[in-house]
Amino acid sequence: MLLSMEELLQSNMFAIHAIAAAGSVAIGTSLVHPFDTLKTLSQVSSVSGKGFAAQQVLDRVRSVSGNLGVYSGLGWSALGRVPGLAARFGVFELLSAFYKDGREDKYVYVSEAIFAGIAGGALEAFVNSPFELFKLRSQVSSVSLIQNSASDATRLATSPVNGRLLPGYMANKNAWDNTLGLLSTLRSKHPNMIGALKEYPWLMTGSGKPPPVCDVKRPLDIVSLEGWQALWRGLRAGIARDCIFGGIFFSSWQSIHIAMLDWKAVEMDPPPRFYEEVGPISPLASSLAAGFSGTIAAAISHCFDTAKTRSQCTVIPKYISMERSLLKWQLPGQRFERITGIHPADRSILLRGLWLRMARCGIGSFAIVGGYYFAVDHLMPK
C-alpha cells in the first residue's frame, strides 16, 4: 500500500530519497563532466567539413587552462542537472502512477513509458536551459586566451565614450561617419541630434561582429547584453533532444527491466501471475540497464544536442533581436529544421562529438542510478 504524502514526509523517507537522488546526480555529473567539456568544444569548434579530434581539443584545454580546464562549468552543470533530472523522473513517476491506477497488475508498459519520458524531457529542457547556457560559456572560455584587463581599463579611461558601448564592442568611426552622412540629409528639429545618437550604443559600433563568447559568460553580462530571452536560446532543439532522449531512455529501460523479470520468473514454481510477484531486480542489473539505455538515447538524440549547443554559443545582442522581431525575420532552413531549431549550415556536423556524448550519458546514467540505490540502501533505517 502506498504511503500518503503526509505520511511520507513524516517518516523522513522523502528527505532520504531526495538526498540520495541529489547526491547521486552531483557525483555522476562530476564523473562525466570532462566528456561533456570535450563534446561541447568539439561541437562548437567544427565548421562544414572540418573539425577537431578529441585529443586536439584536450591539448588545447590543457595549454590554456591546465588539467582542471576540463571541469570548467561543473558548478553550473550540477546546479542544472539536479532540478532537470528531478523534473524528468518526477513527471515520469507521476504519469506512471496515473497509468497504474486501478490496474490489477501494477506495472507500466513500454508504450506508456515512451509518452511519460517525452513529457518529462520537455519539462527538463525548460528547467535546465539557463544552466546549460552558463555551463557552455564557461567551457568555451577554458580554451580562449584571456584578454589583458589592464589594457581594457586604460582604453576606457582614455576614451569615456567607449564606456557606454555594449560589452566587448569598440567604437567604429567609419560606421559613425556613414550614419551621420545619411541622417544629415533629413530635416531635424532636435537641438543636439549627434549627442542624442551617441546614447544608442549600436550606432557607435556599426554592424561589426558581436563580442566573442568568452567575453559574455557571466549571467549578468548575458542578461545585460542579450536579454532575458537568451537564457532559453535553442529551446526548440533542447525540447526535441530531451523529449527524444526521455522517451527512448525510459522505454528502453522498461523493456530491459521486463526482459529481466521474465528471465527471473522462468525459474519460479509456481509461475507468478503478475510482475510484482517476481520480486525486485538487483541494483547492479538495473544500473547497467540504465547505462545501456542512456547510451542508446544519446545516440538517437545527438543531432539536436549539436544544434542546441551551437545555438547557445552564438552571441546575439538585444538590439539585433529587436530588429529581427520588427522585420519579422524568418528562421532559415526547411520546415523540420525551423521547428526543431537546426541551422541549415550545421547539417554536415550534427554528429560531431557523438561518441563522447554516448560515453557521457551511458556512464552518467549508470553512476546516477547505481549511486541512488547505494545511497538509499545505506540511509534507509534497517
mmCIF file of N, CA and C in Angstrom, residues 123-255:
data_model
loop_
_atom_site.group_PDB
_atom_site.id
_atom_site.type_symbol
_atom_site.label_atom_id
_atom_site.label_comp_id
_atom_site.label_asym_id
_atom_site.label_seq_id
_atom_site.Cartn_x
_atom_site.Cartn_y
_atom_site.Cartn_z
ATOM 1 N N LEU A 123 9.793 19.105 -19.884
ATOM 2 C CA LEU A 123 9.955 19.948 -18.695
ATOM 3 C C LEU A 123 11.426 20.091 -18.320
ATOM 4 N N GLU A 124 12.193 19.040 -18.475
ATOM 5 C CA GLU A 124 13.619 19.099 -18.174
ATOM 6 C C GLU A 124 14.330 20.111 -19.068
ATOM 7 N N ALA A 125 13.972 20.151 -20.343
ATOM 8 C CA ALA A 125 14.611 21.087 -21.267
ATOM 9 C C ALA A 125 14.368 22.528 -20.846
ATOM 10 N N PHE A 126 13.164 22.831 -20.403
ATOM 11 C CA PHE A 126 12.847 24.201 -19.997
ATOM 12 C C PHE A 126 13.574 24.579 -18.711
ATOM 13 N N VAL A 127 13.628 23.663 -17.745
ATOM 14 C CA VAL A 127 14.242 23.952 -16.455
ATOM 15 C C VAL A 127 15.757 24.084 -16.578
ATOM 16 N N ASN A 128 16.377 23.248 -17.393
ATOM 17 C CA ASN A 128 17.831 23.152 -17.432
ATOM 18 C C ASN A 128 18.481 24.117 -18.426
ATOM 19 N N SER A 129 17.713 24.751 -19.292
ATOM 20 C CA SER A 129 18.286 25.560 -20.368
ATOM 21 C C SER A 129 19.182 26.695 -19.881
ATOM 22 N N PRO A 130 18.786 27.521 -18.891
ATOM 23 C CA PRO A 130 19.693 28.602 -18.464
ATOM 24 C C PRO A 130 21.019 28.080 -17.908
ATOM 25 N N PHE A 131 20.975 26.994 -17.156
ATOM 26 C CA PHE A 131 22.209 26.448 -16.591
ATOM 27 C C PHE A 131 23.112 25.874 -17.683
ATOM 28 N N GLU A 132 22.520 25.298 -18.715
ATOM 29 C CA GLU A 132 23.325 24.806 -19.834
ATOM 30 C C GLU A 132 24.033 25.947 -20.545
ATOM 31 N N LEU A 133 23.363 27.091 -20.661
ATOM 32 C CA LEU A 133 23.977 28.252 -21.309
ATOM 33 C C LEU A 133 25.185 28.738 -20.512
ATOM 34 N N PHE A 134 25.032 28.875 -19.199
ATOM 35 C CA PHE A 134 26.151 29.320 -18.366
ATOM 36 C C PHE A 134 27.296 28.305 -18.406
ATOM 37 N N LYS A 135 26.955 27.039 -18.383
ATOM 38 C CA LYS A 135 27.986 25.991 -18.430
ATOM 39 C C LYS A 135 28.745 26.049 -19.746
ATOM 40 N N LEU A 136 28.035 26.194 -20.858
ATOM 41 C CA LEU A 136 28.682 26.211 -22.172
ATOM 42 C C LEU A 136 29.614 27.406 -22.313
ATOM 43 N N ARG A 137 29.178 28.579 -21.851
ATOM 44 C CA ARG A 137 30.028 29.761 -21.956
ATOM 45 C C ARG A 137 31.307 29.580 -21.136
ATOM 46 N N SER A 138 31.199 28.930 -19.969
ATOM 47 C CA SER A 138 32.398 28.673 -19.159
ATOM 48 C C SER A 138 33.325 27.677 -19.840
ATOM 49 N N GLN A 139 32.746 26.665 -20.485
ATOM 50 C CA GLN A 139 33.569 25.675 -21.179
ATOM 51 C C GLN A 139 34.302 26.291 -22.366
ATOM 52 N N VAL A 140 33.639 27.145 -23.113
ATOM 53 C CA VAL A 140 34.291 27.796 -24.249
ATOM 54 C C VAL A 140 35.401 28.720 -23.765
ATOM 55 N N SER A 141 35.205 29.362 -22.624
ATOM 56 C CA SER A 141 36.232 30.253 -22.082
ATOM 57 C C SER A 141 37.491 29.497 -21.669
ATOM 58 N N SER A 142 37.357 28.179 -21.416
ATOM 59 C CA SER A 142 38.524 27.401 -20.994
ATOM 60 C C SER A 142 39.543 27.218 -22.109
ATOM 61 N N VAL A 143 39.156 27.460 -23.352
ATOM 62 C CA VAL A 143 40.097 27.355 -24.466
ATOM 63 C C VAL A 143 40.343 28.706 -25.121
ATOM 64 N N SER A 144 39.885 29.776 -24.477
ATOM 65 C CA SER A 144 40.054 31.121 -25.028
ATOM 66 C C SER A 144 41.084 31.868 -24.203
ATOM 67 N N LEU A 145 42.005 32.500 -24.877
ATOM 68 C CA LEU A 145 43.021 33.295 -24.194
ATOM 69 C C LEU A 145 42.376 34.520 -23.573
ATOM 70 N N ILE A 146 42.651 34.772 -22.279
ATOM 71 C CA ILE A 146 42.052 35.878 -21.553
ATOM 72 C C ILE A 146 42.729 37.181 -21.961
ATOM 73 N N GLN A 147 41.911 38.181 -22.272
ATOM 74 C CA GLN A 147 42.458 39.471 -22.664
ATOM 75 C C GLN A 147 43.005 40.202 -21.452
ATOM 76 N N ASN A 148 43.890 41.113 -21.717
ATOM 77 C CA ASN A 148 44.514 41.893 -20.647
ATOM 78 C C ASN A 148 43.519 42.918 -20.120
ATOM 79 N N SER A 149 43.074 42.714 -18.874
ATOM 80 C CA SER A 149 42.088 43.616 -18.293
ATOM 81 C C SER A 149 42.664 45.009 -18.059
ATOM 82 N N ALA A 150 43.981 45.098 -17.822
ATOM 83 C CA ALA A 150 44.597 46.402 -17.601
ATOM 84 C C ALA A 150 44.500 47.275 -18.842
ATOM 85 N N SER A 151 44.729 46.656 -20.010
ATOM 86 C CA SER A 151 44.623 47.437 -21.241
ATOM 87 C C SER A 151 43.192 47.881 -21.485
ATOM 88 N N ASP A 152 42.214 47.062 -21.105
ATOM 89 C CA ASP A 152 40.818 47.450 -21.250
ATOM 90 C C ASP A 152 40.483 48.640 -20.357
ATOM 91 N N ALA A 153 41.015 48.630 -19.116
ATOM 92 C CA ALA A 153 40.757 49.749 -18.213
ATOM 93 C C ALA A 153 41.382 51.037 -18.741
ATOM 94 N N THR A 154 42.586 50.914 -19.318
ATOM 95 C CA THR A 154 43.242 52.091 -19.901
ATOM 96 C C THR A 154 42.452 52.634 -21.087
ATOM 97 N N ARG A 155 41.932 51.711 -21.889
ATOM 98 C CA ARG A 155 41.155 52.135 -23.063
ATOM 99 C C ARG A 155 39.909 52.901 -22.638
ATOM 100 N N LEU A 156 39.210 52.413 -21.585
ATOM 101 C CA LEU A 156 38.002 53.078 -21.136
ATOM 102 C C LEU A 156 38.318 54.433 -20.497
ATOM 103 N N ALA A 157 39.481 54.511 -19.826
ATOM 104 C CA ALA A 157 39.845 55.770 -19.181
ATOM 105 C C ALA A 157 40.201 56.837 -20.213
ATOM 106 N N THR A 158 40.886 56.460 -21.280
ATOM 107 C CA THR A 158 41.293 57.421 -22.301
ATOM 108 C C THR A 158 40.139 57.788 -23.223
ATOM 109 N N SER A 159 39.130 56.938 -23.329
ATOM 110 C CA SER A 159 38.003 57.221 -24.207
ATOM 111 C C SER A 159 36.705 56.954 -23.455
ATOM 112 N N PRO A 160 36.167 57.957 -22.742
ATOM 113 C CA PRO A 160 34.952 57.737 -21.949
ATOM 114 C C PRO A 160 33.764 57.280 -22.781
ATOM 115 N N VAL A 161 33.736 57.618 -24.061
ATOM 116 C CA VAL A 161 32.613 57.199 -24.907
ATOM 117 C C VAL A 161 32.514 55.682 -24.963
ATOM 118 N N ASN A 162 33.683 55.006 -24.961
ATOM 119 C CA ASN A 162 33.666 53.547 -25.036
ATOM 120 C C ASN A 162 33.015 52.902 -23.821
ATOM 121 N N GLY A 163 32.981 53.618 -22.702
ATOM 122 C CA GLY A 163 32.372 53.055 -21.506
ATOM 123 C C GLY A 163 30.880 52.862 -21.635
ATOM 124 N N ARG A 164 30.234 53.549 -22.602
ATOM 125 C CA ARG A 164 28.797 53.405 -22.779
ATOM 126 C C ARG A 164 28.448 52.379 -23.843
ATOM 127 N N LEU A 165 29.460 51.807 -24.483
ATOM 128 C CA LEU A 165 29.178 50.833 -25.529
ATOM 129 C C LEU A 165 28.819 49.490 -24.934
ATOM 130 N N LEU A 166 28.298 48.615 -25.778
ATOM 131 C CA LEU A 166 27.970 47.266 -25.353
ATOM 132 C C LEU A 166 29.235 46.521 -24.966
ATOM 133 N N PRO A 167 29.142 45.562 -24.041
ATOM 134 C CA PRO A 167 30.341 44.825 -23.599
ATOM 135 C C PRO A 167 31.074 44.181 -24.765
ATOM 136 N N GLY A 168 32.385 44.411 -24.835
ATOM 137 C CA GLY A 168 33.201 43.802 -25.876
ATOM 138 C C GLY A 168 33.256 44.571 -27.177
ATOM 139 N N TYR A 169 32.526 45.692 -27.295
ATOM 140 C CA TYR A 169 32.477 46.451 -28.542
ATOM 141 C C TYR A 169 33.440 47.625 -28.495
ATOM 142 N N MET A 170 33.879 48.039 -29.675
ATOM 143 C CA MET A 170 34.699 49.240 -29.828
ATOM 144 C C MET A 170 33.984 50.187 -30.791
ATOM 145 N N ALA A 171 34.218 51.483 -30.598
ATOM 146 C CA ALA A 171 33.599 52.465 -31.480
ATOM 147 C C ALA A 171 34.146 52.331 -32.900
ATOM 148 N N ASN A 172 33.262 52.372 -33.878
ATOM 149 C CA ASN A 172 33.620 52.248 -35.283
ATOM 150 C C ASN A 172 33.418 53.615 -35.938
ATOM 151 N N LYS A 173 34.514 54.364 -36.141
ATOM 152 C CA LYS A 173 34.396 55.737 -36.644
ATOM 153 C C LYS A 173 33.820 55.771 -38.052
ATOM 154 N N ASN A 174 34.193 54.815 -38.891
ATOM 155 C CA ASN A 174 33.669 54.818 -40.262
ATOM 156 C C ASN A 174 32.156 54.608 -40.272
ATOM 157 N N ALA A 175 31.695 53.661 -39.447
ATOM 158 C CA ALA A 175 30.249 53.433 -39.376
ATOM 159 C C ALA A 175 29.524 54.651 -38.831
ATOM 160 N N TRP A 176 30.149 55.332 -37.858
ATOM 161 C CA TRP A 176 29.538 56.532 -37.283
ATOM 162 C C TRP A 176 29.460 57.651 -38.314
ATOM 163 N N ASP A 177 30.524 57.849 -39.084
ATOM 164 C CA ASP A 177 30.506 58.894 -40.123
ATOM 165 C C ASP A 177 29.482 58.589 -41.201
ATOM 166 N N ASN A 178 29.364 57.310 -41.584
ATOM 167 C CA ASN A 178 28.369 56.943 -42.593
ATOM 168 C C ASN A 178 26.952 57.178 -42.085
ATOM 169 N N THR A 179 26.727 56.894 -40.811
ATOM 170 C CA THR A 179 25.396 57.125 -40.243
ATOM 171 C C THR A 179 25.051 58.604 -40.240
ATOM 172 N N LEU A 180 25.999 59.441 -39.818
ATOM 173 C CA LEU A 180 25.752 60.885 -39.815
ATOM 174 C C LEU A 180 25.546 61.417 -41.229
ATOM 175 N N GLY A 181 26.270 60.867 -42.200
ATOM 176 C CA GLY A 181 26.098 61.308 -43.576
ATOM 177 C C GLY A 181 24.714 61.006 -44.109
ATOM 178 N N LEU A 182 24.179 59.864 -43.755
ATOM 179 C CA LEU A 182 22.836 59.502 -44.201
ATOM 180 C C LEU A 182 21.769 60.351 -43.517
ATOM 181 N N LEU A 183 21.971 60.625 -42.217
ATOM 182 C CA LEU A 183 20.968 61.377 -41.471
ATOM 183 C C LEU A 183 21.051 62.879 -41.713
ATOM 184 N N SER A 184 22.169 63.371 -42.237
ATOM 185 C CA SER A 184 22.334 64.808 -42.443
ATOM 186 C C SER A 184 21.396 65.342 -43.521
ATOM 187 N N THR A 185 20.929 64.478 -44.408
ATOM 188 C CA THR A 185 20.027 64.934 -45.466
ATOM 189 C C THR A 185 18.599 65.109 -44.970
ATOM 190 N N LEU A 186 18.300 64.643 -43.749
ATOM 191 C CA LEU A 186 16.950 64.752 -43.198
ATOM 192 C C LEU A 186 16.825 66.019 -42.370
ATOM 193 N N ARG A 187 15.618 66.553 -42.337
ATOM 194 C CA ARG A 187 15.356 67.711 -41.511
ATOM 195 C C ARG A 187 15.218 67.271 -40.055
ATOM 196 N N SER A 188 15.778 68.059 -39.161
ATOM 197 C CA SER A 188 15.726 67.700 -37.750
ATOM 198 C C SER A 188 15.550 68.959 -36.919
ATOM 199 N N LYS A 189 14.596 68.901 -35.995
ATOM 200 C CA LYS A 189 14.373 69.996 -35.058
ATOM 201 C C LYS A 189 15.048 69.745 -33.715
ATOM 202 N N HIS A 190 15.774 68.628 -33.623
ATOM 203 C CA HIS A 190 16.436 68.298 -32.358
ATOM 204 C C HIS A 190 17.633 69.223 -32.176
ATOM 205 N N PRO A 191 17.805 69.836 -31.006
ATOM 206 C CA PRO A 191 18.923 70.786 -30.815
ATOM 207 C C PRO A 191 20.291 70.123 -30.856
ATOM 208 N N ASN A 192 20.390 68.865 -30.492
ATOM 209 C CA ASN A 192 21.695 68.189 -30.467
ATOM 210 C C ASN A 192 21.500 66.741 -30.908
ATOM 211 N N MET A 193 21.276 66.572 -32.211
ATOM 212 C CA MET A 193 20.973 65.240 -32.726
ATOM 213 C C MET A 193 22.174 64.313 -32.589
ATOM 214 N N ILE A 194 23.394 64.821 -32.835
ATOM 215 C CA ILE A 194 24.593 63.972 -32.764
ATOM 216 C C ILE A 194 24.815 63.477 -31.340
ATOM 217 N N GLY A 195 24.661 64.344 -30.376
ATOM 218 C CA GLY A 195 24.822 63.931 -28.982
ATOM 219 C C GLY A 195 23.768 62.921 -28.556
ATOM 220 N N ALA A 196 22.547 63.088 -29.063
ATOM 221 C CA ALA A 196 21.486 62.148 -28.704
ATOM 222 C C ALA A 196 21.746 60.770 -29.311
ATOM 223 N N LEU A 197 22.277 60.748 -30.536
ATOM 224 C CA LEU A 197 22.538 59.468 -31.182
ATOM 225 C C LEU A 197 23.641 58.688 -30.478
ATOM 226 N N LYS A 198 24.552 59.410 -29.815
ATOM 227 C CA LYS A 198 25.630 58.721 -29.110
ATOM 228 C C LYS A 198 25.133 57.934 -27.900
ATOM 229 N N GLU A 199 23.915 58.179 -27.495
ATOM 230 C CA GLU A 199 23.362 57.425 -26.375
ATOM 231 C C GLU A 199 22.924 56.025 -26.797
ATOM 232 N N TYR A 200 22.877 55.792 -28.097
ATOM 233 C CA TYR A 200 22.478 54.472 -28.594
ATOM 234 C C TYR A 200 23.738 53.717 -29.009
ATOM 235 N N PRO A 201 24.167 52.742 -28.240
ATOM 236 C CA PRO A 201 25.490 52.143 -28.462
ATOM 237 C C PRO A 201 25.617 51.433 -29.800
ATOM 238 N N TRP A 202 24.517 50.916 -30.355
ATOM 239 C CA TRP A 202 24.681 50.199 -31.625
ATOM 240 C C TRP A 202 24.985 51.132 -32.790
ATOM 241 N N LEU A 203 24.629 52.420 -32.662
ATOM 242 C CA LEU A 203 25.000 53.375 -33.697
ATOM 243 C C LEU A 203 26.485 53.700 -33.647
ATOM 244 N N MET A 204 27.093 53.559 -32.479
ATOM 245 C CA MET A 204 28.523 53.824 -32.345
ATOM 246 C C MET A 204 29.365 52.652 -32.817
ATOM 247 N N THR A 205 28.810 51.437 -32.791
ATOM 248 C CA THR A 205 29.594 50.262 -33.142
ATOM 249 C C THR A 205 29.428 49.858 -34.590
ATOM 250 N N GLY A 206 28.396 50.342 -35.234
ATOM 251 C CA GLY A 206 28.164 49.930 -36.606
ATOM 252 C C GLY A 206 27.656 48.509 -36.673
ATOM 253 N N SER A 207 27.912 47.834 -37.755
ATOM 254 C CA SER A 207 27.429 46.464 -37.948
ATOM 255 C C SER A 207 28.559 45.464 -37.773
ATOM 256 N N GLY A 208 29.487 45.753 -36.861
ATOM 257 C CA GLY A 208 30.606 44.852 -36.640
ATOM 258 C C GLY A 208 30.179 43.552 -35.996
ATOM 259 N N LYS A 209 31.120 42.626 -35.845
ATOM 260 C CA LYS A 209 30.831 41.326 -35.259
ATOM 261 C C LYS A 209 30.584 41.473 -33.763
ATOM 262 N N PRO A 210 29.648 40.685 -33.202
ATOM 263 C CA PRO A 210 29.400 40.741 -31.758
ATOM 264 C C PRO A 210 30.636 40.314 -30.988
ATOM 265 N N PRO A 211 30.690 40.596 -29.706
ATOM 266 C CA PRO A 211 31.847 40.195 -28.901
ATOM 267 C C PRO A 211 31.956 38.684 -28.836
ATOM 268 N N PRO A 212 33.153 38.148 -28.619
ATOM 269 C CA PRO A 212 33.306 36.689 -28.542
ATOM 270 C C PRO A 212 32.585 36.120 -27.332
ATOM 271 N N VAL A 213 32.315 34.817 -27.400
ATOM 272 C CA VAL A 213 31.559 34.148 -26.349
ATOM 273 C C VAL A 213 32.282 34.235 -25.011
ATOM 274 N N CYS A 214 33.610 34.158 -25.023
ATOM 275 C CA CYS A 214 34.370 34.176 -23.772
ATOM 276 C C CYS A 214 34.239 35.498 -23.032
ATOM 277 N N ASP A 215 33.807 36.586 -23.711
ATOM 278 C CA ASP A 215 33.612 37.875 -23.055
ATOM 279 C C ASP A 215 32.197 38.046 -22.521
ATOM 280 N N VAL A 216 31.306 37.121 -22.849
ATOM 281 C CA VAL A 216 29.913 37.205 -22.394
ATOM 282 C C VAL A 216 29.565 35.867 -21.752
ATOM 283 N N LYS A 217 30.140 35.590 -20.603
ATOM 284 C CA LYS A 217 29.926 34.304 -19.946
ATOM 285 C C LYS A 217 29.257 34.420 -18.587
ATOM 286 N N ARG A 218 29.356 35.574 -17.937
ATOM 287 C CA ARG A 218 28.718 35.732 -16.633
ATOM 288 C C ARG A 218 27.223 35.974 -16.814
ATOM 289 N N PRO A 219 26.391 35.507 -15.882
ATOM 290 C CA PRO A 219 24.941 35.705 -16.033
ATOM 291 C C PRO A 219 24.546 37.165 -16.201
ATOM 292 N N LEU A 220 25.183 38.078 -15.449
ATOM 293 C CA LEU A 220 24.848 39.487 -15.561
ATOM 294 C C LEU A 220 25.209 40.036 -16.934
ATOM 295 N N ASP A 221 26.354 39.615 -17.479
ATOM 296 C CA ASP A 221 26.749 40.074 -18.812
ATOM 297 C C ASP A 221 25.789 39.550 -19.878
ATOM 298 N N ILE A 222 25.369 38.303 -19.743
ATOM 299 C CA ILE A 222 24.458 37.712 -20.723
ATOM 300 C C ILE A 222 23.118 38.436 -20.722
ATOM 301 N N VAL A 223 22.588 38.683 -19.537
ATOM 302 C CA VAL A 223 21.281 39.333 -19.448
ATOM 303 C C VAL A 223 21.355 40.781 -19.918
ATOM 304 N N SER A 224 22.424 41.507 -19.566
ATOM 305 C CA SER A 224 22.531 42.912 -19.945
ATOM 306 C C SER A 224 22.755 43.090 -21.436
ATOM 307 N N LEU A 225 23.483 42.197 -22.068
ATOM 308 C CA LEU A 225 23.775 42.327 -23.499
ATOM 309 C C LEU A 225 22.727 41.654 -24.375
ATOM 310 N N GLU A 226 22.295 40.463 -24.000
ATOM 311 C CA GLU A 226 21.417 39.669 -24.861
ATOM 312 C C GLU A 226 19.971 39.603 -24.385
ATOM 313 N N GLY A 227 19.708 40.014 -23.158
ATOM 314 C CA GLY A 227 18.346 39.995 -22.651
ATOM 315 C C GLY A 227 17.992 38.674 -21.973
ATOM 316 N N TRP A 228 16.862 38.690 -21.254
ATOM 317 C CA TRP A 228 16.434 37.501 -20.532
ATOM 318 C C TRP A 228 16.092 36.345 -21.467
ATOM 319 N N GLN A 229 15.628 36.650 -22.670
ATOM 320 C CA GLN A 229 15.243 35.571 -23.588
ATOM 321 C C GLN A 229 16.431 34.730 -24.013
ATOM 322 N N ALA A 230 17.653 35.256 -23.849
ATOM 323 C CA ALA A 230 18.837 34.489 -24.224
ATOM 324 C C ALA A 230 19.028 33.270 -23.335
ATOM 325 N N LEU A 231 18.477 33.289 -22.124
ATOM 326 C CA LEU A 231 18.631 32.152 -21.219
ATOM 327 C C LEU A 231 17.962 30.899 -21.759
ATOM 328 N N TRP A 232 17.007 31.076 -22.649
ATOM 329 C CA TRP A 232 16.322 29.924 -23.250
ATOM 330 C C TRP A 232 16.598 29.846 -24.749
ATOM 331 N N ARG A 233 17.759 30.318 -25.167
ATOM 332 C CA ARG A 233 18.122 30.204 -26.584
ATOM 333 C C ARG A 233 18.345 28.725 -26.925
ATOM 334 N N GLY A 234 17.892 28.334 -28.091
ATOM 335 C CA GLY A 234 17.995 26.937 -28.503
ATOM 336 C C GLY A 234 16.988 26.035 -27.814
ATOM 337 N N LEU A 235 15.889 26.626 -27.300
ATOM 338 C CA LEU A 235 14.919 25.819 -26.560
ATOM 339 C C LEU A 235 14.240 24.800 -27.458
ATOM 340 N N ARG A 236 14.010 25.154 -28.716
ATOM 341 C CA ARG A 236 13.358 24.193 -29.625
ATOM 342 C C ARG A 236 14.203 22.945 -29.795
ATOM 343 N N ALA A 237 15.479 23.137 -30.079
ATOM 344 C CA ALA A 237 16.372 21.986 -30.210
ATOM 345 C C ALA A 237 16.493 21.245 -28.887
ATOM 346 N N GLY A 238 16.490 21.986 -27.763
ATOM 347 C CA GLY A 238 16.579 21.345 -26.462
ATOM 348 C C GLY A 238 15.367 20.493 -26.149
ATOM 349 N N ILE A 239 14.175 20.993 -26.483
ATOM 350 C CA ILE A 239 12.964 20.207 -26.253
ATOM 351 C C ILE A 239 12.964 18.961 -27.121
ATOM 352 N N ALA A 240 13.347 19.120 -28.402
ATOM 353 C CA ALA A 240 13.409 17.938 -29.282
ATOM 354 C C ALA A 240 14.412 16.917 -28.747
ATOM 355 N N ARG A 241 15.569 17.394 -28.306
ATOM 356 C CA ARG A 241 16.597 16.484 -27.786
ATOM 357 C C ARG A 241 16.124 15.750 -26.536
ATOM 358 N N ASP A 242 15.613 16.495 -25.555
ATOM 359 C CA ASP A 242 15.261 15.875 -24.274
ATOM 360 C C ASP A 242 13.993 15.043 -24.360
ATOM 361 N N CYS A 243 13.068 15.420 -25.241
ATOM 362 C CA CYS A 243 11.871 14.585 -25.431
ATOM 363 C C CYS A 243 12.247 13.237 -26.041
ATOM 364 N N ILE A 244 13.088 13.270 -27.069
ATOM 365 C CA ILE A 244 13.532 12.014 -27.689
ATOM 366 C C ILE A 244 14.361 11.207 -26.700
ATOM 367 N N PHE A 245 15.269 11.886 -25.992
ATOM 368 C CA PHE A 245 16.109 11.176 -25.019
ATOM 369 C C PHE A 245 15.249 10.536 -23.932
ATOM 370 N N GLY A 246 14.304 11.303 -23.374
ATOM 371 C CA GLY A 246 13.464 10.772 -22.313
ATOM 372 C C GLY A 246 12.610 9.609 -22.768
ATOM 373 N N GLY A 247 12.012 9.724 -23.956
ATOM 374 C CA GLY A 247 11.184 8.633 -24.456
ATOM 375 C C GLY A 247 11.973 7.366 -24.714
ATOM 376 N N ILE A 248 13.136 7.503 -25.362
ATOM 377 C CA ILE A 248 13.963 6.327 -25.659
ATOM 378 C C ILE A 248 14.566 5.754 -24.386
ATOM 379 N N PHE A 249 15.000 6.616 -23.476
ATOM 380 C CA PHE A 249 15.635 6.147 -22.247
ATOM 381 C C PHE A 249 14.669 5.313 -21.406
ATOM 382 N N PHE A 250 13.498 5.843 -21.113
ATOM 383 C CA PHE A 250 12.570 5.134 -20.239
ATOM 384 C C PHE A 250 11.962 3.905 -20.913
ATOM 385 N N SER A 251 11.706 3.993 -22.216
ATOM 386 C CA SER A 251 11.148 2.817 -22.904
ATOM 387 C C SER A 251 12.181 1.699 -22.988
ATOM 388 N N SER A 252 13.442 2.037 -23.258
ATOM 389 C CA SER A 252 14.494 1.015 -23.305
ATOM 390 C C SER A 252 14.729 0.415 -21.932
ATOM 391 N N TRP A 253 14.780 1.276 -20.939
ATOM 392 C CA TRP A 253 14.974 0.805 -19.567
ATOM 393 C C TRP A 253 13.836 -0.118 -19.138
ATOM 394 N N GLN A 254 12.616 0.279 -19.496
ATOM 395 C CA GLN A 254 11.463 -0.547 -19.136
ATOM 396 C C GLN A 254 11.477 -1.878 -19.883
ATOM 397 N N SER A 255 11.875 -1.872 -21.147
ATOM 398 C CA SER A 255 11.937 -3.119 -21.930
ATOM 399 C C SER A 255 12.953 -4.085 -21.336
#
